[in-house]
CSV table of C-alpha atoms in Angstrom, one decimal:
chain,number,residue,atom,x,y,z
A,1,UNK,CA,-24.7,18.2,7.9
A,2,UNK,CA,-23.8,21.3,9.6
A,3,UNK,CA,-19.9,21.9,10.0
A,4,UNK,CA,-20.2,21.3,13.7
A,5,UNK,CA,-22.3,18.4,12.8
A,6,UNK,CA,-19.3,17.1,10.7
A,7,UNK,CA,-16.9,17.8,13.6
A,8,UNK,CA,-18.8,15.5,16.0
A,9,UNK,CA,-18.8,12.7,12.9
A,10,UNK,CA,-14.9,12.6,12.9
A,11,UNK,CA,-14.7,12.5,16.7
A,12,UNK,CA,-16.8,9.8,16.6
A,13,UNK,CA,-15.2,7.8,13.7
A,14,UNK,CA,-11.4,8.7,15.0
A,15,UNK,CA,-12.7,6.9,18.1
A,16,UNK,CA,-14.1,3.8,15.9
A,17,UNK,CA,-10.5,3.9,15.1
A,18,UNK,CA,-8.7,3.6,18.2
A,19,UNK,CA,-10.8,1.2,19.4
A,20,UNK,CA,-10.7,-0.9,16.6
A,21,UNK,CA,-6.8,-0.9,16.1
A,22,UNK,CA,-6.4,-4.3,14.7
A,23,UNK,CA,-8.6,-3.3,11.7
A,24,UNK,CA,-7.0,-1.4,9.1
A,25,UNK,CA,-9.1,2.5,8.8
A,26,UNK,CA,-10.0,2.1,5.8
A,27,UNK,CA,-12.1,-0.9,6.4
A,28,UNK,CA,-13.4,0.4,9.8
A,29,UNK,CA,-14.1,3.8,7.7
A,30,UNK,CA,-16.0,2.1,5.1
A,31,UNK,CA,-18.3,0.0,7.8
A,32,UNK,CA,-18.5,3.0,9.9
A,33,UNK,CA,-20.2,4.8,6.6
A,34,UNK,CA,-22.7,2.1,6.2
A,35,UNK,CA,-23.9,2.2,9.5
A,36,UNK,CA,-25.0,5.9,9.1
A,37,UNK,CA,-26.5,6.1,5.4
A,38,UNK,CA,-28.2,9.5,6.7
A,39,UNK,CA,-24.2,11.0,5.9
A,40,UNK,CA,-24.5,11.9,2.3
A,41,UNK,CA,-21.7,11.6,-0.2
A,42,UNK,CA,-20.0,15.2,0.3
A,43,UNK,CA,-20.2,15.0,4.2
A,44,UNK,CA,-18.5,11.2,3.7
A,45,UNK,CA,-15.9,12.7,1.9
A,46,UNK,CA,-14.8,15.7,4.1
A,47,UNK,CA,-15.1,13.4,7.0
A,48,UNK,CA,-12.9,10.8,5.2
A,49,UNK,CA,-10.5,13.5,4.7
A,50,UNK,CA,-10.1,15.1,8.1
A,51,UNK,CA,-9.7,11.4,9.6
A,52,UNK,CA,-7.2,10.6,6.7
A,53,UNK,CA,-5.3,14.0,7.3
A,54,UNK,CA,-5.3,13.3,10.9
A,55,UNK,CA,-3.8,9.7,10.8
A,56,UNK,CA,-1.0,11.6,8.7
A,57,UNK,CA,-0.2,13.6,11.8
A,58,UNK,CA,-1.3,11.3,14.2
A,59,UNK,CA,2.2,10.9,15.8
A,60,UNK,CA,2.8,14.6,15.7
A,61,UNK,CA,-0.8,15.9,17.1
A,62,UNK,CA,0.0,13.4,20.2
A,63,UNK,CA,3.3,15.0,20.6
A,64,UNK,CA,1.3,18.5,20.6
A,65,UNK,CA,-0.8,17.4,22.9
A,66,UNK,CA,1.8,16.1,25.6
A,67,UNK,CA,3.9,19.1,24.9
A,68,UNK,CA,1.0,21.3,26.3
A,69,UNK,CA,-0.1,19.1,29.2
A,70,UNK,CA,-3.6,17.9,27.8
A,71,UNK,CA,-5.5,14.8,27.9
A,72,UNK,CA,-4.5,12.5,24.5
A,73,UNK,CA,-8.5,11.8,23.3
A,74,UNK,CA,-10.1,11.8,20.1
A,75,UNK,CA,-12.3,14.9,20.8
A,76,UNK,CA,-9.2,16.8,22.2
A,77,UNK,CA,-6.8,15.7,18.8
A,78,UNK,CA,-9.8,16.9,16.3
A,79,UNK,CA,-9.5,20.7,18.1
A,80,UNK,CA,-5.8,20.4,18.2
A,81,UNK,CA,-5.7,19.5,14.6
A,82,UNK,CA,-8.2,22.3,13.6
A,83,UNK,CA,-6.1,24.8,15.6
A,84,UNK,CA,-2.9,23.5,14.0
A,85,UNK,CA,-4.2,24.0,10.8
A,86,UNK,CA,-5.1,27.3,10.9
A,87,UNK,CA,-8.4,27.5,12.4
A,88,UNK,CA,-8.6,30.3,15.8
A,89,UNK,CA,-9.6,29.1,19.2
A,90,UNK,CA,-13.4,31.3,18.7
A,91,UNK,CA,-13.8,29.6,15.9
A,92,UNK,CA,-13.2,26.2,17.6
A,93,UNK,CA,-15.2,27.1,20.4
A,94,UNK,CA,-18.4,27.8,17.8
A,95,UNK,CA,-18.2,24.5,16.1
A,96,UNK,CA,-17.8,22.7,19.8
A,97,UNK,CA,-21.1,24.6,20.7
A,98,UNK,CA,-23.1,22.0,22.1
A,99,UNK,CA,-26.1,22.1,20.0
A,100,UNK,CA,-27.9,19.8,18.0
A,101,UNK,CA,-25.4,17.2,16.4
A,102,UNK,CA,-22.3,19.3,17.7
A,103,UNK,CA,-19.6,18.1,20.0
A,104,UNK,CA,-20.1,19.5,23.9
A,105,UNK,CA,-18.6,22.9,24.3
A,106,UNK,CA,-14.7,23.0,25.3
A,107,UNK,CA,-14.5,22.9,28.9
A,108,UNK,CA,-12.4,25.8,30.7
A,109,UNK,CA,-9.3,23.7,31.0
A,110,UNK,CA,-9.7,22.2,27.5
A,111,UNK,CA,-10.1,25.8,26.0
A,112,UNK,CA,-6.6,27.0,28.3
A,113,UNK,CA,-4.8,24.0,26.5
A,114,UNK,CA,-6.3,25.0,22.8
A,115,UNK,CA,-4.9,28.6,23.8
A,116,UNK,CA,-1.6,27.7,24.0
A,117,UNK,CA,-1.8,26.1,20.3
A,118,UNK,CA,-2.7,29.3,19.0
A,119,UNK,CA,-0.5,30.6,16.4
A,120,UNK,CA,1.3,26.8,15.8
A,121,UNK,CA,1.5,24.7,13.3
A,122,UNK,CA,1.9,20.7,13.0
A,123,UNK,CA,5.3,20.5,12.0
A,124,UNK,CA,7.8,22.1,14.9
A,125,UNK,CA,11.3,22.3,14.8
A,126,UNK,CA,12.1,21.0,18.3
A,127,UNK,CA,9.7,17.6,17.1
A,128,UNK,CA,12.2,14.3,17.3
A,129,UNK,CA,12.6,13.4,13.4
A,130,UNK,CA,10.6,10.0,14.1
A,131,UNK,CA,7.9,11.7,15.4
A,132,UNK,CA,7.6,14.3,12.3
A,133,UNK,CA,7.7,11.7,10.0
A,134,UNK,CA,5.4,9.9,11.4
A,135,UNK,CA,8.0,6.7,11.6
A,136,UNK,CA,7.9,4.6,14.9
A,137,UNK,CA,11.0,5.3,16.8
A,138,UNK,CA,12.6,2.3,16.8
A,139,UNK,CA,12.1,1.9,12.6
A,140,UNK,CA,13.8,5.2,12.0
A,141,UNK,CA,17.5,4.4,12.5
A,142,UNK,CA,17.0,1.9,9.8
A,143,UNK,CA,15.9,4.2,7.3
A,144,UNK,CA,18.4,6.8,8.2
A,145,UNK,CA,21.3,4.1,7.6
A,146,UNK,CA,19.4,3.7,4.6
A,147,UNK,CA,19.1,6.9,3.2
A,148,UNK,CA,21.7,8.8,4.8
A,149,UNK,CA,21.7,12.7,3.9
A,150,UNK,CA,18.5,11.5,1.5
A,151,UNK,CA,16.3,10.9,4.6
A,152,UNK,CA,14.5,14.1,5.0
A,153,UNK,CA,13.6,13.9,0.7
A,154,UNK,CA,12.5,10.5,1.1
A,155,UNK,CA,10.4,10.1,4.4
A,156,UNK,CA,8.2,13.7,3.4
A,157,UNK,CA,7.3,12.0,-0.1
A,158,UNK,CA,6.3,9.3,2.1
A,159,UNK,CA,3.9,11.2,4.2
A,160,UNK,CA,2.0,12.9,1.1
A,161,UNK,CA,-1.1,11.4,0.1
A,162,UNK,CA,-0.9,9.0,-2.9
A,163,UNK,CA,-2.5,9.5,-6.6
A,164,UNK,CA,-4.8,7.1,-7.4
A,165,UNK,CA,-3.0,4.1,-10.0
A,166,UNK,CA,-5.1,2.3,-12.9
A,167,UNK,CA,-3.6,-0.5,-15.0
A,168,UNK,CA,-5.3,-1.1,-18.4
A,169,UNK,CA,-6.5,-4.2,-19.5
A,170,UNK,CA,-5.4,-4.6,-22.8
A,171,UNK,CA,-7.2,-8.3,-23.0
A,172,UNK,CA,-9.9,-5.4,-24.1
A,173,UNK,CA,-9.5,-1.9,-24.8
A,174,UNK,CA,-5.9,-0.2,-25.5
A,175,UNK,CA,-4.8,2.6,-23.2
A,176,UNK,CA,-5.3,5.6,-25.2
A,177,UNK,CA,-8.9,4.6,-25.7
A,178,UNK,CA,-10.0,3.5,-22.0
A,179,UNK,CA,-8.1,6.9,-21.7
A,180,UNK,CA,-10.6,8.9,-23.1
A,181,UNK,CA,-13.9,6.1,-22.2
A,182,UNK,CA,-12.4,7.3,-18.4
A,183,UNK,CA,-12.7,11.3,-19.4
A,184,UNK,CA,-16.3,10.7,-20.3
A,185,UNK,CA,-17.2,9.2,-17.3
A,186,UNK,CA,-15.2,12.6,-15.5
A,187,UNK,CA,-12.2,11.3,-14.5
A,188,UNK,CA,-8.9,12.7,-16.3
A,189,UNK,CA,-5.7,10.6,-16.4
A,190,UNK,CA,-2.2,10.8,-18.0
A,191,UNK,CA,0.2,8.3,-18.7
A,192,UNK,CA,2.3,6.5,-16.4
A,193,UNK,CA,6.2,7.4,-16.8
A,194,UNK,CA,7.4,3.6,-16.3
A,195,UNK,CA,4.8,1.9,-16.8
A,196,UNK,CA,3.2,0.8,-20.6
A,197,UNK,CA,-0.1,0.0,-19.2
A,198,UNK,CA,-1.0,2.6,-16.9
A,199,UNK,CA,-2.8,5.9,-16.3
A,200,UNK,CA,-2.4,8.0,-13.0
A,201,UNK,CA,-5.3,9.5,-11.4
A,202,UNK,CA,-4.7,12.8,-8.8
A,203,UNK,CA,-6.9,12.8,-6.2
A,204,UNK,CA,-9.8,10.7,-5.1
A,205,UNK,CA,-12.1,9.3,-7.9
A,206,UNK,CA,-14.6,6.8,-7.5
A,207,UNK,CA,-13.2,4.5,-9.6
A,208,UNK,CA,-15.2,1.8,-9.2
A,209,UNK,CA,-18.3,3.0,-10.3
A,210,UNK,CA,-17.1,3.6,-13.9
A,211,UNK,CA,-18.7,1.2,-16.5
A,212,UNK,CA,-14.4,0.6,-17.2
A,213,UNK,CA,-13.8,-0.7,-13.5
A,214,UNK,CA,-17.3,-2.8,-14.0
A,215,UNK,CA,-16.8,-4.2,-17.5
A,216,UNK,CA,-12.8,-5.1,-16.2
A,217,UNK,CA,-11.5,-2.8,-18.8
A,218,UNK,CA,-9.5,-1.2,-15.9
A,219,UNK,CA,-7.8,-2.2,-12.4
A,220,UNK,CA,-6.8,-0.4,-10.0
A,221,UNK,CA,-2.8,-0.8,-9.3
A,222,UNK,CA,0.0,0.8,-8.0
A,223,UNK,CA,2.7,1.8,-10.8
A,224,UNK,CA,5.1,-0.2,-9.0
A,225,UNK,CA,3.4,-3.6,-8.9
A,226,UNK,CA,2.5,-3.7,-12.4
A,227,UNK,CA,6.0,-2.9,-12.8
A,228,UNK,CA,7.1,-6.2,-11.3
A,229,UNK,CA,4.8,-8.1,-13.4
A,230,UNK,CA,6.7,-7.1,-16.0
A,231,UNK,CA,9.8,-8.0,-14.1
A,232,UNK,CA,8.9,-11.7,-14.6
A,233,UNK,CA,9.3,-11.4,-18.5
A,234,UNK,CA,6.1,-14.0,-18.7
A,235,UNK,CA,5.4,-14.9,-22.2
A,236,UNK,CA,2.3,-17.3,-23.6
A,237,UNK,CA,4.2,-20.3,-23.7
A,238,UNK,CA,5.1,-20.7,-19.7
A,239,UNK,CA,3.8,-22.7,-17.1
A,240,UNK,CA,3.9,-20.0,-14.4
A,241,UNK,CA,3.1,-19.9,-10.5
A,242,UNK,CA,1.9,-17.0,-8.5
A,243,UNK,CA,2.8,-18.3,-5.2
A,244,UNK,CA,1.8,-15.7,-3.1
A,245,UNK,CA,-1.5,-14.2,-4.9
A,246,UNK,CA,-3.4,-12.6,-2.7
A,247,UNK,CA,-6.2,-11.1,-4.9
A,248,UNK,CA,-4.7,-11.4,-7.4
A,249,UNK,CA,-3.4,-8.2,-9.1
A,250,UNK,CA,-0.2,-9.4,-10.5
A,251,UNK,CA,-1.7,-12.7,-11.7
A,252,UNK,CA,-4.2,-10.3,-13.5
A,253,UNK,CA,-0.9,-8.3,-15.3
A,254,UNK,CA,0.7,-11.3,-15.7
A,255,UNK,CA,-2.3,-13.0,-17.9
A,256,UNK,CA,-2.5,-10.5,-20.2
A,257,UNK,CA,1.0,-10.6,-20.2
A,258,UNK,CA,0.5,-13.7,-21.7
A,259,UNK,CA,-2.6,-12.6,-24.0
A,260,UNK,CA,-4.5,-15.5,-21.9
A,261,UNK,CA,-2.6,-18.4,-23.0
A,262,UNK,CA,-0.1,-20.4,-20.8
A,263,UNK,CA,-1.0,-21.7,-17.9
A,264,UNK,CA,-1.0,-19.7,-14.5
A,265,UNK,CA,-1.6,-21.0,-11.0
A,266,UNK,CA,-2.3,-18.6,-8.5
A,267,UNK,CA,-2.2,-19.7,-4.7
A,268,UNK,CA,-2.6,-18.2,-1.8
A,269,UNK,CA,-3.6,-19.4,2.1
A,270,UNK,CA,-6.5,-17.6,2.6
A,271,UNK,CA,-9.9,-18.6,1.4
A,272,UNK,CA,-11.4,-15.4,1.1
A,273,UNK,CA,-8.5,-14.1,-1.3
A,274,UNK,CA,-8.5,-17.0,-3.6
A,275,UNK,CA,-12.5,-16.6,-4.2
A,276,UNK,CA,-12.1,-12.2,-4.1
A,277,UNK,CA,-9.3,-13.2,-7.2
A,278,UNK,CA,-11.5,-15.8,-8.7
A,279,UNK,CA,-14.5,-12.9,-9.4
A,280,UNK,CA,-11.3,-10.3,-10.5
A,281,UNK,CA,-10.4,-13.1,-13.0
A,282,UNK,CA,-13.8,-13.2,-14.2
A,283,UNK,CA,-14.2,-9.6,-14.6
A,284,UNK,CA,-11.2,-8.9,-16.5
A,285,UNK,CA,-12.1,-12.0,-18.8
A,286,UNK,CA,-9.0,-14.1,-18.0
A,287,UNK,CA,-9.3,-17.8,-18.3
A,288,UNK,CA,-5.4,-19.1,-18.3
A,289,UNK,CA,-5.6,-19.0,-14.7
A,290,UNK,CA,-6.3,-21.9,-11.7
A,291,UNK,CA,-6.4,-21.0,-8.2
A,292,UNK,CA,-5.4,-23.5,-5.4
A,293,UNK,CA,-5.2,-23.1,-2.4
A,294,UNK,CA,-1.9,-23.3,-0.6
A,295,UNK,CA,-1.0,-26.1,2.1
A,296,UNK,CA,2.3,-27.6,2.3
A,297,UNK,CA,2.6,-31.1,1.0
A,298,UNK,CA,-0.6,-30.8,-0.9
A,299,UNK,CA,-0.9,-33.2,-4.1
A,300,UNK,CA,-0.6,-30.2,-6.6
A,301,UNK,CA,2.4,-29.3,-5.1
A,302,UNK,CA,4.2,-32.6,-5.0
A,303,UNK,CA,3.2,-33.0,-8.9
A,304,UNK,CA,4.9,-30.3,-9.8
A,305,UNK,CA,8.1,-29.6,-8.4
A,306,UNK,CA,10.7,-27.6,-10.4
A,307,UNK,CA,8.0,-27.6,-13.3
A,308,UNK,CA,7.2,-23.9,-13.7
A,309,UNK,CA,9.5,-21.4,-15.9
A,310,UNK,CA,8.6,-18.9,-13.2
A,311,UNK,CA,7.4,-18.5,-10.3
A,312,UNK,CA,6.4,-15.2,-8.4
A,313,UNK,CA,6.6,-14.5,-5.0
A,314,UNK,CA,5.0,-11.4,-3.8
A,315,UNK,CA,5.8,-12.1,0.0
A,316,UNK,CA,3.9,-11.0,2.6
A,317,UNK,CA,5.6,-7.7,4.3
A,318,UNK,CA,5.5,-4.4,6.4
A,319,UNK,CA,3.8,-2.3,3.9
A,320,UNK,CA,6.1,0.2,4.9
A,321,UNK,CA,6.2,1.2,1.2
A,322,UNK,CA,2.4,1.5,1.1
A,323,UNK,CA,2.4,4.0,4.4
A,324,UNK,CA,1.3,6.9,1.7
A,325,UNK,CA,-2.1,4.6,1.5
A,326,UNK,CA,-2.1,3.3,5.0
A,327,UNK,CA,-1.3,5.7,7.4
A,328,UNK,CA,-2.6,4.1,10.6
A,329,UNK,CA,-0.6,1.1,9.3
A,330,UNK,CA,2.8,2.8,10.7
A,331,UNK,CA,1.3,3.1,14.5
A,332,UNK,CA,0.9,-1.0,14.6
A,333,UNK,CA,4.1,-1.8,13.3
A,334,UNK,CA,6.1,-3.6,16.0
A,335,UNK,CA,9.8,-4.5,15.8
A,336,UNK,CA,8.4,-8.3,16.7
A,337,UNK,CA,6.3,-7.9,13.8
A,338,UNK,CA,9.2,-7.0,11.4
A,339,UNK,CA,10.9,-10.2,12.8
A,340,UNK,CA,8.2,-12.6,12.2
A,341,UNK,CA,7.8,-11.4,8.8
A,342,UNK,CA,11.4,-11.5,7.9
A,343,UNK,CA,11.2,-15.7,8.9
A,344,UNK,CA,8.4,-16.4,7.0
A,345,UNK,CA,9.8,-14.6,3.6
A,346,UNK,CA,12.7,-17.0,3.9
A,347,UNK,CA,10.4,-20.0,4.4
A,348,UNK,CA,8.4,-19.0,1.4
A,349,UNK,CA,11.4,-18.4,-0.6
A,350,UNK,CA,12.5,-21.9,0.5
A,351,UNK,CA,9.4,-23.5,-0.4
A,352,UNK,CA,8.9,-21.5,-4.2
A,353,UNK,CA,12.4,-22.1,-5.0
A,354,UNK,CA,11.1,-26.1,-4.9
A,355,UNK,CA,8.8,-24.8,-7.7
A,356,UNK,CA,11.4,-23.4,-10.1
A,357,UNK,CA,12.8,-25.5,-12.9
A,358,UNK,CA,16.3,-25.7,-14.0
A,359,UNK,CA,16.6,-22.3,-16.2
A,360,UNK,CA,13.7,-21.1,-14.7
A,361,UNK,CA,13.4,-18.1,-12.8
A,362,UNK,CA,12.1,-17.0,-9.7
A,363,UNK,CA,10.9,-13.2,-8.9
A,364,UNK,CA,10.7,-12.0,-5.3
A,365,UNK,CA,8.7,-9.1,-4.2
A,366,UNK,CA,7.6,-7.0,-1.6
A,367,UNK,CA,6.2,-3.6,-0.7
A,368,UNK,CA,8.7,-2.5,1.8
A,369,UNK,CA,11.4,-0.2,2.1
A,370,UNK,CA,13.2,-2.7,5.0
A,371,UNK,CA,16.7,-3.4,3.5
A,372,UNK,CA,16.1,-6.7,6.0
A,373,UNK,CA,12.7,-7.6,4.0
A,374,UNK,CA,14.5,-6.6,0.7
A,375,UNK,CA,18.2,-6.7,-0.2
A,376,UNK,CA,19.4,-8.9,3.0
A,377,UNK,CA,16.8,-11.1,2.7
A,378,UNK,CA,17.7,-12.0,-1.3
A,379,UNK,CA,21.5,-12.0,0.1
A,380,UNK,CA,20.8,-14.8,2.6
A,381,UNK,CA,18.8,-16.9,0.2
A,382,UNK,CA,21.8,-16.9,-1.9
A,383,UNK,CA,23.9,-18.3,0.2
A,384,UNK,CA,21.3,-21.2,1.1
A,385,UNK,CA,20.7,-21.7,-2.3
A,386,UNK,CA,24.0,-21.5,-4.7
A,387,UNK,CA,21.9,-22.8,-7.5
A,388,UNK,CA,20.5,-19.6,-8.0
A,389,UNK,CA,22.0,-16.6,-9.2
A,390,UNK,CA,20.5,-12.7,-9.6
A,391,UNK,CA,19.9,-11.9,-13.3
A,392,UNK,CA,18.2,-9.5,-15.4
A,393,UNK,CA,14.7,-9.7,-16.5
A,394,UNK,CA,14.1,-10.7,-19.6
A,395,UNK,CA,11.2,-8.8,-20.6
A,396,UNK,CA,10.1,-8.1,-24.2
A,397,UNK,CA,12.0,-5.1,-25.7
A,398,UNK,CA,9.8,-1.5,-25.1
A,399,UNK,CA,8.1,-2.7,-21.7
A,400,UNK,CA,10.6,-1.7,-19.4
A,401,UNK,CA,12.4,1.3,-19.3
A,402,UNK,CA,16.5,0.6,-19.4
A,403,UNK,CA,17.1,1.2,-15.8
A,404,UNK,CA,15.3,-1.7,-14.9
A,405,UNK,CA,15.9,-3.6,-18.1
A,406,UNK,CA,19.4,-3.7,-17.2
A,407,UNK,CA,19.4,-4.6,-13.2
A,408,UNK,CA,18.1,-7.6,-11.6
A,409,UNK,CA,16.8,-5.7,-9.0
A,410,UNK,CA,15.3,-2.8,-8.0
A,411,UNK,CA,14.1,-0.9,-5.1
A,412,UNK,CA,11.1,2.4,-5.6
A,413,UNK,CA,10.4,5.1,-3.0
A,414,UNK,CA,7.6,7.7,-3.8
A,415,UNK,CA,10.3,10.2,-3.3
A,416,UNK,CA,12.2,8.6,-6.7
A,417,UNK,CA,9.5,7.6,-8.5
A,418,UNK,CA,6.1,8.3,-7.3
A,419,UNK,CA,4.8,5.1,-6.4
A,420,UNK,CA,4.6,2.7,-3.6
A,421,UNK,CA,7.8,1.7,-1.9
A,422,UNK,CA,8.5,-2.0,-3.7
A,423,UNK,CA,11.3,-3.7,-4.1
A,424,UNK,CA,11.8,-6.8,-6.6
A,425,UNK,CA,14.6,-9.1,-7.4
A,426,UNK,CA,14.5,-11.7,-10.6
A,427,UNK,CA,16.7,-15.0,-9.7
A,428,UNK,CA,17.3,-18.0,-12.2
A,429,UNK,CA,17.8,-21.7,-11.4
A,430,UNK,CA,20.9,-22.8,-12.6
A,431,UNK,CA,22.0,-26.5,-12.9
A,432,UNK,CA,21.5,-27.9,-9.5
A,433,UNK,CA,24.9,-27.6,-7.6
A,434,UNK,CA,25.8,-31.4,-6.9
């Protein structure tokens, strides 16, 4: 494709975008992409970055926009971004030329408006520090209270794009050899700082085209989530419940955890998750696990109440810590939203905490950075449920490094630790108060 050609192929897919807005990018990226197999792989992937760049900025291109009086489209925030990144207004005006596969040429008003952005750049001192960030209004107070004179460190570590985190399987191949099996294939890793099972990729790598990813040597996984798998201390002896599995990443860490013996449900609500976690299971070669669906009231449940030695709940959340990965994710995010969300964690915690035996333990988690999703939410199922207590995980000695050994919670930012913003919090069932 021609550079203009690749201009008009972001317009068009920044507008797939908008109008799909209940659709995360990535997916509408990705189905976009099959739709037009004539865009080979290196136009795919500068497209994928300008979009991606784009919804990084989004919040601050609009503000650009407004600021000089021009129309808020897709075809007007691709020049704007172009200009704001460095690009003149000629050499705008040749890639919107009008000729075969290039975007119309810039109208006289749309070229005035472009003028004015000569010369700028995205980030402007007079831009509201929501709007910089890239934080909805109404979400940044929050985080200030939060972070206090920290704020400006945390919410730019926020905005930079993520590395790309592997966990190792080490049901088959140690890390120091699937290390060097990954170098082979062309992709170079290092170890992960917290983590004993993982290896950090910089940049995008297609990951899942490596005989590893294929023969379930490797997975991919935030540094932070295999982290609270081994917050749940699981050993091969435990009945254990992943109530919340989703597709089952944490159930994955947890059965090798457990070198495939024990017994692990994993339940979720949604059909399609249980059977995408079923094939991951498969793949990796783990066999101490049984999927169920979720229902309340359903016979598996009732048969066993307070039977499990621990049971996880990875609770479903903003994602707020996961905005490095999903930038579009912070335009939808409605205050409603973040209420809704904080009711159904505490109804999930009520109905896992059934689950938990006396002495067993149950670990809540999330990928937010909401002290309402996190820290008050663990404070207000204390207070319902005095027969649990905070407590430190008892993980196997030289898994976990000593900050997290020794606190029963723990909150990550990308800004301390360069992963995902989780949070997790390891309660134990004590002797049921009478």
């Amino acid at each position: 494709m021609t550079p203009s050609a690749q201009i008009s192929a972001v317009i068009e897919l920044l507008l797939t975008i908008q109008n799909q807005r209940h659709a995360p990018a990535d997916a509408t990226a990705n189905r976009f992409f099959r739709q037009r197999r004539y865009i080979g792989g290196g136009d795919r992937r500068y497209v994928s970055a300008q979009i991606w760049e784009m919804m990084r900025h989004y919040r601050k291109l609009q503000w650009w926009l407004k600021r000089i009086g021009s129309p808020i489209n897709p075809r007007m925030m691709v020049a704007a971004y172009l200009m704001l990144t460095g690009k003149t207004l000629t050499e705008v005006s040749h890639l919107f030329s009008g000729e075969r596969y290039a975007p119309l040429p810039l109208t006289q008003n749309e070229g005035l408006y472009l003028q004015s952005l000569e010369g700028q750049e995205l980030f402007f001192k007079e831009m509201p520090k929501a709007v910089r960030y890239e934080i909805p209004d109404w979400v940044y107070p929050m985080l200030e209270q939060q972070y206090g004179e920290n704020i400006d460190r945390e919410l730019s570590a926020l905005l930079e794009p993520a590395s790309l985190d592997l966990r190792v399987n080490l049901l088959k191949e140690q890390r120091d050899n699937a290390k060097e099996m990954l170098k082979r294939e062309g992709i170079s890793s290092e170890n992960m700082p917290l983590s004993p099972w993982g290896l950090r990729v910089e940049g995008r790598q297609s990951v899942t085209s490596t005989n590893l990813f294929k023969d379930g040597i490797i997975e991919i996984q935030d540094e932070g989530s295999q982290l609270i798998a081994l917050m749940t201390g699981v050993t091969s002896q435990m009945r254990v419940l992943d109530f919340c599995a989703g597709a089952g990443g944490k159930t994955l860490a947890m059965a090798m955890m457990m070198q495939n013996k024990g017994q692990i449900i994993a339940s979720d609500v949604h059909t399609v998750r249980v059977s995408a976690a079923e094939k991951r299971f498969r793949r990796a070669g783990v066999f101490n696990v049984q999927t169920h669906l979720f229902a309340e009231g359903a016979k598996w449940i009732k048969r066993r109440v307070k039977t499990f030695d621990r049971v996880l709940v990875d609770a479903p959340c903003s994602g707020t810590g996961t905005w490095r990965r999903n930038p579009d994710a912070r335009l939808k995010f409605k205050e409603n939203d973040l209420n809704e969300l904080v009711a159904k964690q505490s109804e999930i915690l009520d109905s896992a905490a059934k689950m938990v035996k006396e002495g067993g333990r149950l670990i809540y988690a999330t990928c937010s950075i909401l002290q309402k999703e996190n820290q008050d939410q663990i404070e207000m199922f204390l207070k319902a449920h005095p027969e649990f207590k905070l407590v430190c995980p008892d993980t196997p000695d030289g898994l976990l490094p000593a900050d997290f050994l020794n606190n029963p919670t723990f909150q990550l930012t990308p800004a301390q630790y360069k992963t995902d913003g989780f949070f997790c919090a390891v309660l134990e069932r004590q002797k049921d108060a009478e």
